[in-house]
Amino acid sequence: MQYMLLVYGDEQLWESARGDDETSDAHGTWLEHLAASRRAGTIGLHPGLTATTLREHDGRVSISDGPFTEAGDVLSAFQVIDCDNLDEAIAIASRIPALHHGFSIEVRPVIAQ
Amino acid sequence: MNIAELHRREYGRILASLIRAVKDITLAEDALQEAFAAALEQWPLDGAPTNPVGWLMRTARNKAVDQIRRNVMAEDKRDEIAASISSGDNTPEPTDELRLIFTCCHPSLAPDARVALTLRTICGLTTEEIARAFVVPVPTLAQRLVRAKSKIKLAGIPYEVPADEQLGARLESVLAVVYLVFNEGYAASFGSDMVRADLCAEAIRLNRELVSLLPNESEARSLLALMLFNDARRTTRTDANGEIVLLEHQDRSRWDRAKISEGTELLEQALSSGVAGTYAVQAAIAALHAQAPSIDDTDWPQIAALYGVLLRINPSPVIELNRAVAIAMTEGYERGLELMETIELPGYHLLPASRADLLRRLGRHADAAIAYHEALALVSNEAERRFLERRLSEVIAAI
């Protein structure tokens, strides 16, 4: 089995918490532990303002700014893709079949390691 | 050409080419600003260079290289970037401006950020000017620009003209920005703020560039035609005291004939392509108004039919209202009122104002007064408020 651990929360709270040594150290220790256990890699995401959301409206895929979910939406899948730029990522995302079944696709840039 | 005028005319073009070289909007902006500052200092002493644009490009490139050398990063990386910035020629390429327009109007940016970014980078307006034009505090606008530029960088929004299969949808987003800029200036021409009236000229200039760079895109041509028709009568929409002059009382001899004939030519070209998009239909309506010798000799049945076409492409209660007004002019005021009863536009002052006008024309002064009161409760523009108040006192006096 594989599991994905999704970290949800308030970006601004995290930004300020990360500034203090204790949190920063704890985060570093956690990442080292994760790497040493060889259980998984970590993917960091750029902040929410860099997100783009695709959603189908009247048979047309609309592209809009920011992450947005509607009440009742639940994360169902994720893919990590390698692209030259956002347009390429949008082109690939717009081919995800779930888009035609009311799902929205959030495209979020990954922080380069 | 003095430096201010050079800035006005060439800023966007130079910046666009510079961004391609330095691959960073903020860095390019800072470098170009420094280059203009250097020009202000040196040209009055040494005389202007024979090729001012080339001089600015070269100087800005050097400033960008200086900036990169000051950056903390690996030395070989720094040298590589600096070398790529220094090479290349100093003549702006028109395609660069097009690339930048598509980047600034990318649908993954918030709509208000697209507008601000386009005015800042392509049109070269200052942050303060844009903030004043859109009536938002300067720090808010500045923040909006910073976030948008940061998103372009982090999210990897490309600096490219979209591929053919995406061009149509992406151009829609660009044209929407252009039209928004125009309308902001057009609506504000009821006021007296010159910066805002300038927005009309900026939108037209930008649209001209789009037409010349994308000659096969008929909707770009149609939008330019539409804006020219509206702009042709902009100055007759108010009198010397800044009071509103309605279409029926506007001095048609003062409408700008050159703009109207240019618009007509553009619209004919656009329609000959065979596809009539929403801008083409709107331009056709504006053309019928612009070409009519008087309000009574206006082809209202045709205008009503065109609003019907527009409704099918893009159903909206505002278009329904416009259609109802056109029908009132051809089939009678009662018919117009009947249609308006079915339109739902809460909070929009022009619905009760249009109803009030038809009631007034029918001599139903008491009903008209009630509708004017409703409109007055919703209106925000001062000139429009004064107009409605004037009409209200007229109908009250006639009761």
PDB file of N, CA, C and O in Angstrom, chain B residues 62-104:
ATOM      1  N   ASN B  62      22.568  46.729 -19.645  1.00  0.00           N
ATOM      2  CA  ASN B  62      23.729  46.877 -18.766  1.00  0.00           C
ATOM      3  C   ASN B  62      23.308  46.996 -17.309  1.00  0.00           C
ATOM      4  O   ASN B  62      23.931  46.422 -16.426  1.00  0.00           O
ATOM      5  N   LYS B  63      22.236  47.759 -17.082  1.00  0.00           N
ATOM      6  CA  LYS B  63      21.746  47.918 -15.705  1.00  0.00           C
ATOM      7  C   LYS B  63      21.298  46.568 -15.150  1.00  0.00           C
ATOM      8  O   LYS B  63      21.516  46.269 -13.976  1.00  0.00           O
ATOM      9  N   ALA B  64      20.646  45.771 -16.002  1.00  0.00           N
ATOM     10  CA  ALA B  64      20.176  44.452 -15.557  1.00  0.00           C
ATOM     11  C   ALA B  64      21.366  43.554 -15.213  1.00  0.00           C
ATOM     12  O   ALA B  64      21.332  42.815 -14.221  1.00  0.00           O
ATOM     13  N   VAL B  65      22.403  43.629 -16.043  1.00  0.00           N
ATOM     14  CA  VAL B  65      23.602  42.828 -15.772  1.00  0.00           C
ATOM     15  C   VAL B  65      24.221  43.246 -14.435  1.00  0.00           C
ATOM     16  O   VAL B  65      24.562  42.399 -13.608  1.00  0.00           O
ATOM     17  N   ASP B  66      24.309  44.570 -14.207  1.00  0.00           N
ATOM     18  CA  ASP B  66      24.840  45.063 -12.924  1.00  0.00           C
ATOM     19  C   ASP B  66      24.050  44.473 -11.769  1.00  0.00           C
ATOM     20  O   ASP B  66      24.600  44.036 -10.765  1.00  0.00           O
ATOM     21  N   GLN B  67      22.734  44.493 -11.934  1.00  0.00           N
ATOM     22  CA  GLN B  67      21.829  44.000 -10.898  1.00  0.00           C
ATOM     23  C   GLN B  67      22.096  42.520 -10.620  1.00  0.00           C
ATOM     24  O   GLN B  67      22.190  42.100  -9.471  1.00  0.00           O
ATOM     25  N   ILE B  68      22.237  41.758 -11.690  1.00  0.00           N
ATOM     26  CA  ILE B  68      22.453  40.313 -11.539  1.00  0.00           C
ATOM     27  C   ILE B  68      23.796  40.029 -10.871  1.00  0.00           C
ATOM     28  O   ILE B  68      23.915  39.142 -10.046  1.00  0.00           O
ATOM     29  N   ARG B  69      24.794  40.847 -11.209  1.00  0.00           N
ATOM     30  CA  ARG B  69      26.122  40.655 -10.598  1.00  0.00           C
ATOM     31  C   ARG B  69      26.075  40.906  -9.090  1.00  0.00           C
ATOM     32  O   ARG B  69      26.866  40.367  -8.338  1.00  0.00           O
ATOM     33  N   ARG B  70      25.147  41.770  -8.672  1.00  0.00           N
ATOM     34  CA  ARG B  70      25.020  42.045  -7.237  1.00  0.00           C
ATOM     35  C   ARG B  70      24.266  40.934  -6.519  1.00  0.00           C
ATOM     36  O   ARG B  70      24.313  40.832  -5.314  1.00  0.00           O
ATOM     37  N   ASN B  71      23.529  40.120  -7.306  1.00  0.00           N
ATOM     38  CA  ASN B  71      22.717  39.060  -6.689  1.00  0.00           C
ATOM     39  C   ASN B  71      23.581  37.976  -6.080  1.00  0.00           C
ATOM     40  O   ASN B  71      24.672  37.696  -6.555  1.00  0.00           O
ATOM     41  N   VAL B  72      23.014  37.368  -5.027  1.00  0.00           N
ATOM     42  CA  VAL B  72      23.741  36.264  -4.402  1.00  0.00           C
ATOM     43  C   VAL B  72      23.369  34.985  -5.148  1.00  0.00           C
ATOM     44  O   VAL B  72      22.251  34.513  -5.049  1.00  0.00           O
ATOM     45  N   MET B  73      24.253  34.511  -5.953  1.00  0.00           N
ATOM     46  CA  MET B  73      24.052  33.198  -6.570  1.00  0.00           C
ATOM     47  C   MET B  73      25.393  32.694  -7.079  1.00  0.00           C
ATOM     48  O   MET B  73      26.371  33.419  -7.082  1.00  0.00           O
ATOM     49  N   ALA B  74      25.411  31.450  -7.459  1.00  0.00           N
ATOM     50  CA  ALA B  74      26.670  30.854  -7.915  1.00  0.00           C
ATOM     51  C   ALA B  74      27.270  31.677  -9.063  1.00  0.00           C
ATOM     52  O   ALA B  74      26.547  32.157  -9.932  1.00  0.00           O
ATOM     53  N   GLU B  75      28.594  31.812  -9.041  1.00  0.00           N
ATOM     54  CA  GLU B  75      29.247  32.714  -9.981  1.00  0.00           C
ATOM     55  C   GLU B  75      29.054  32.303 -11.444  1.00  0.00           C
ATOM     56  O   GLU B  75      28.785  33.138 -12.295  1.00  0.00           O
ATOM     57  N   ASP B  76      29.148  30.976 -11.710  1.00  0.00           N
ATOM     58  CA  ASP B  76      29.027  30.535 -13.111  1.00  0.00           C
ATOM     59  C   ASP B  76      27.612  30.787 -13.639  1.00  0.00           C
ATOM     60  O   ASP B  76      27.423  31.211 -14.767  1.00  0.00           O
ATOM     61  N   LYS B  77      26.608  30.569 -12.761  1.00  0.00           N
ATOM     62  CA  LYS B  77      25.211  30.819 -13.115  1.00  0.00           C
ATOM     63  C   LYS B  77      25.036  32.306 -13.452  1.00  0.00           C
ATOM     64  O   LYS B  77      24.417  32.680 -14.444  1.00  0.00           O
ATOM     65  N   ARG B  78      25.643  33.157 -12.596  1.00  0.00           N
ATOM     66  CA  ARG B  78      25.536  34.594 -12.747  1.00  0.00           C
ATOM     67  C   ARG B  78      26.133  35.043 -14.074  1.00  0.00           C
ATOM     68  O   ARG B  78      25.559  35.821 -14.808  1.00  0.00           O
ATOM     69  N   ASP B  79      27.314  34.488 -14.379  1.00  0.00           N
ATOM     70  CA  ASP B  79      27.989  34.855 -15.629  1.00  0.00           C
ATOM     71  C   ASP B  79      27.180  34.413 -16.840  1.00  0.00           C
ATOM     72  O   ASP B  79      27.086  35.130 -17.828  1.00  0.00           O
ATOM     73  N   GLU B  80      26.595  33.226 -16.706  1.00  0.00           N
ATOM     74  CA  GLU B  80      25.809  32.689 -17.815  1.00  0.00           C
ATOM     75  C   GLU B  80      24.627  33.617 -18.119  1.00  0.00           C
ATOM     76  O   GLU B  80      24.388  34.000 -19.271  1.00  0.00           O
ATOM     77  N   ILE B  81      23.894  34.017 -17.063  1.00  0.00           N
ATOM     78  CA  ILE B  81      22.742  34.896 -17.250  1.00  0.00           C
ATOM     79  C   ILE B  81      23.195  36.251 -17.794  1.00  0.00           C
ATOM     80  O   ILE B  81      22.614  36.773 -18.746  1.00  0.00           O
ATOM     81  N   ALA B  82      24.247  36.780 -17.196  1.00  0.00           N
ATOM     82  CA  ALA B  82      24.737  38.088 -17.626  1.00  0.00           C
ATOM     83  C   ALA B  82      25.120  38.066 -19.104  1.00  0.00           C
ATOM     84  O   ALA B  82      24.814  38.986 -19.857  1.00  0.00           O
ATOM     85  N   ALA B  83      25.761  36.983 -19.522  1.00  0.00           N
ATOM     86  CA  ALA B  83      26.176  36.883 -20.923  1.00  0.00           C
ATOM     87  C   ALA B  83      24.966  36.830 -21.848  1.00  0.00           C
ATOM     88  O   ALA B  83      24.937  37.478 -22.899  1.00  0.00           O
ATOM     89  N   SER B  84      23.945  36.094 -21.423  1.00  0.00           N
ATOM     90  CA  SER B  84      22.781  35.980 -22.304  1.00  0.00           C
ATOM     91  C   SER B  84      22.019  37.308 -22.375  1.00  0.00           C
ATOM     92  O   SER B  84      21.413  37.628 -23.389  1.00  0.00           O
ATOM     93  N   ILE B  85      22.071  38.093 -21.304  1.00  0.00           N
ATOM     94  CA  ILE B  85      21.409  39.398 -21.335  1.00  0.00           C
ATOM     95  C   ILE B  85      22.175  40.360 -22.234  1.00  0.00           C
ATOM     96  O   ILE B  85      21.587  41.125 -22.994  1.00  0.00           O
ATOM     97  N   SER B  86      23.497  40.310 -22.166  1.00  0.00           N
ATOM     98  CA  SER B  86      24.309  41.256 -22.933  1.00  0.00           C
ATOM     99  C   SER B  86      24.240  41.002 -24.430  1.00  0.00           C
ATOM    100  O   SER B  86      24.378  41.923 -25.223  1.00  0.00           O
ATOM    101  N   SER B  87      24.056  39.730 -24.816  1.00  0.00           N
ATOM    102  CA  SER B  87      24.034  39.453 -26.251  1.00  0.00           C
ATOM    103  C   SER B  87      22.667  39.806 -26.818  1.00  0.00           C
ATOM    104  O   SER B  87      21.735  40.114 -26.099  1.00  0.00           O
ATOM    105  N   GLY B  88      22.543  39.748 -28.113  1.00  0.00           N
ATOM    106  CA  GLY B  88      21.270  40.056 -28.756  1.00  0.00           C
ATOM    107  C   GLY B  88      21.237  41.511 -29.163  1.00  0.00           C
ATOM    108  O   GLY B  88      21.968  42.337 -28.613  1.00  0.00           O
ATOM    109  N   ASP B  89      20.391  41.829 -30.145  1.00  0.00           N
ATOM    110  CA  ASP B  89      20.433  43.208 -30.634  1.00  0.00           C
ATOM    111  C   ASP B  89      19.467  44.092 -29.871  1.00  0.00           C
ATOM    112  O   ASP B  89      18.671  43.618 -29.060  1.00  0.00           O
ATOM    113  N   ASN B  90      19.563  45.383 -30.105  1.00  0.00           N
ATOM    114  CA  ASN B  90      18.824  46.334 -29.286  1.00  0.00           C
ATOM    115  C   ASN B  90      17.613  46.944 -29.996  1.00  0.00           C
ATOM    116  O   ASN B  90      17.206  48.049 -29.700  1.00  0.00           O
ATOM    117  N   THR B  91      17.070  46.205 -30.942  1.00  0.00           N
ATOM    118  CA  THR B  91      15.863  46.676 -31.617  1.00  0.00           C
ATOM    119  C   THR B  91      14.686  45.859 -31.094  1.00  0.00           C
ATOM    120  O   THR B  91      14.701  44.634 -31.180  1.00  0.00           O
ATOM    121  N   PRO B  92      13.679  46.540 -30.517  1.00  0.00           N
ATOM    122  CA  PRO B  92      12.544  45.763 -29.993  1.00  0.00           C
ATOM    123  C   PRO B  92      11.821  45.021 -31.119  1.00  0.00           C
ATOM    124  O   PRO B  92      11.648  45.556 -32.198  1.00  0.00           O
ATOM    125  N   GLU B  93      11.429  43.791 -30.833  1.00  0.00           N
ATOM    126  CA  GLU B  93      10.664  43.008 -31.806  1.00  0.00           C
ATOM    127  C   GLU B  93       9.184  43.170 -31.488  1.00  0.00           C
ATOM    128  O   GLU B  93       8.789  43.026 -30.333  1.00  0.00           O
ATOM    129  N   PRO B  94       8.348  43.419 -32.495  1.00  0.00           N
ATOM    130  CA  PRO B  94       6.914  43.584 -32.218  1.00  0.00           C
ATOM    131  C   PRO B  94       6.301  42.366 -31.531  1.00  0.00           C
ATOM    132  O   PRO B  94       5.423  42.500 -30.691  1.00  0.00           O
ATOM    133  N   THR B  95       6.794  41.159 -31.878  1.00  0.00           N
ATOM    134  CA  THR B  95       6.228  39.954 -31.262  1.00  0.00           C
ATOM    135  C   THR B  95       6.425  39.947 -29.751  1.00  0.00           C
ATOM    136  O   THR B  95       5.637  39.348 -29.026  1.00  0.00           O
ATOM    137  N   ASP B  96       7.470  40.603 -29.289  1.00  0.00           N
ATOM    138  CA  ASP B  96       7.714  40.631 -27.840  1.00  0.00           C
ATOM    139  C   ASP B  96       6.556  41.288 -27.114  1.00  0.00           C
ATOM    140  O   ASP B  96       6.143  40.851 -26.048  1.00  0.00           O
ATOM    141  N   GLU B  97       6.031  42.367 -27.700  1.00  0.00           N
ATOM    142  CA  GLU B  97       4.929  43.068 -27.061  1.00  0.00           C
ATOM    143  C   GLU B  97       3.703  42.152 -26.989  1.00  0.00           C
ATOM    144  O   GLU B  97       2.987  42.121 -25.994  1.00  0.00           O
ATOM    145  N   LEU B  98       3.495  41.402 -28.077  1.00  0.00           N
ATOM    146  CA  LEU B  98       2.377  40.466 -28.113  1.00  0.00           C
ATOM    147  C   LEU B  98       2.546  39.389 -27.037  1.00  0.00           C
ATOM    148  O   LEU B  98       1.605  39.040 -26.324  1.00  0.00           O
ATOM    149  N   ARG B  99       3.769  38.873 -26.906  1.00  0.00           N
ATOM    150  CA  ARG B  99       4.052  37.878 -25.864  1.00  0.00           C
ATOM    151  C   ARG B  99       3.689  38.432 -24.497  1.00  0.00           C
ATOM    152  O   ARG B  99       3.042  37.776 -23.690  1.00  0.00           O
ATOM    153  N   LEU B 100       4.126  39.669 -24.266  1.00  0.00           N
ATOM    154  CA  LEU B 100       3.899  40.280 -22.952  1.00  0.00           C
ATOM    155  C   LEU B 100       2.401  40.478 -22.689  1.00  0.00           C
ATOM    156  O   LEU B 100       1.928  40.265 -21.581  1.00  0.00           O
ATOM    157  N   ILE B 101       1.655  40.872 -23.717  1.00  0.00           N
ATOM    158  CA  ILE B 101       0.205  41.046 -23.554  1.00  0.00           C
ATOM    159  C   ILE B 101      -0.431  39.726 -23.120  1.00  0.00           C
ATOM    160  O   ILE B 101      -1.242  39.679 -22.202  1.00  0.00           O
ATOM    161  N   PHE B 102      -0.035  38.647 -23.778  1.00  0.00           N
ATOM    162  CA  PHE B 102      -0.624  37.353 -23.435  1.00  0.00           C
ATOM    163  C   PHE B 102      -0.225  36.916 -22.024  1.00  0.00           C
ATOM    164  O   PHE B 102      -1.012  36.293 -21.314  1.00  0.00           O
ATOM    165  N   THR B 103       0.980  37.247 -21.624  1.00  0.00           N
ATOM    166  CA  THR B 103       1.407  36.909 -20.263  1.00  0.00           C
ATOM    167  C   THR B 103       0.579  37.699 -19.245  1.00  0.00           C
ATOM    168  O   THR B 103       0.046  37.135 -18.299  1.00  0.00           O
ATOM    169  N   CYS B 104       0.453  39.010 -19.486  1.00  0.00           N
ATOM    170  CA  CYS B 104      -0.270  39.875 -18.534  1.00  0.00           C
ATOM    171  C   CYS B 104      -1.750  39.533 -18.455  1.00  0.00           C
ATOM    172  O   CYS B 104      -2.389  39.793 -17.448  1.00  0.00           O
TER     173      CYS B 104
END
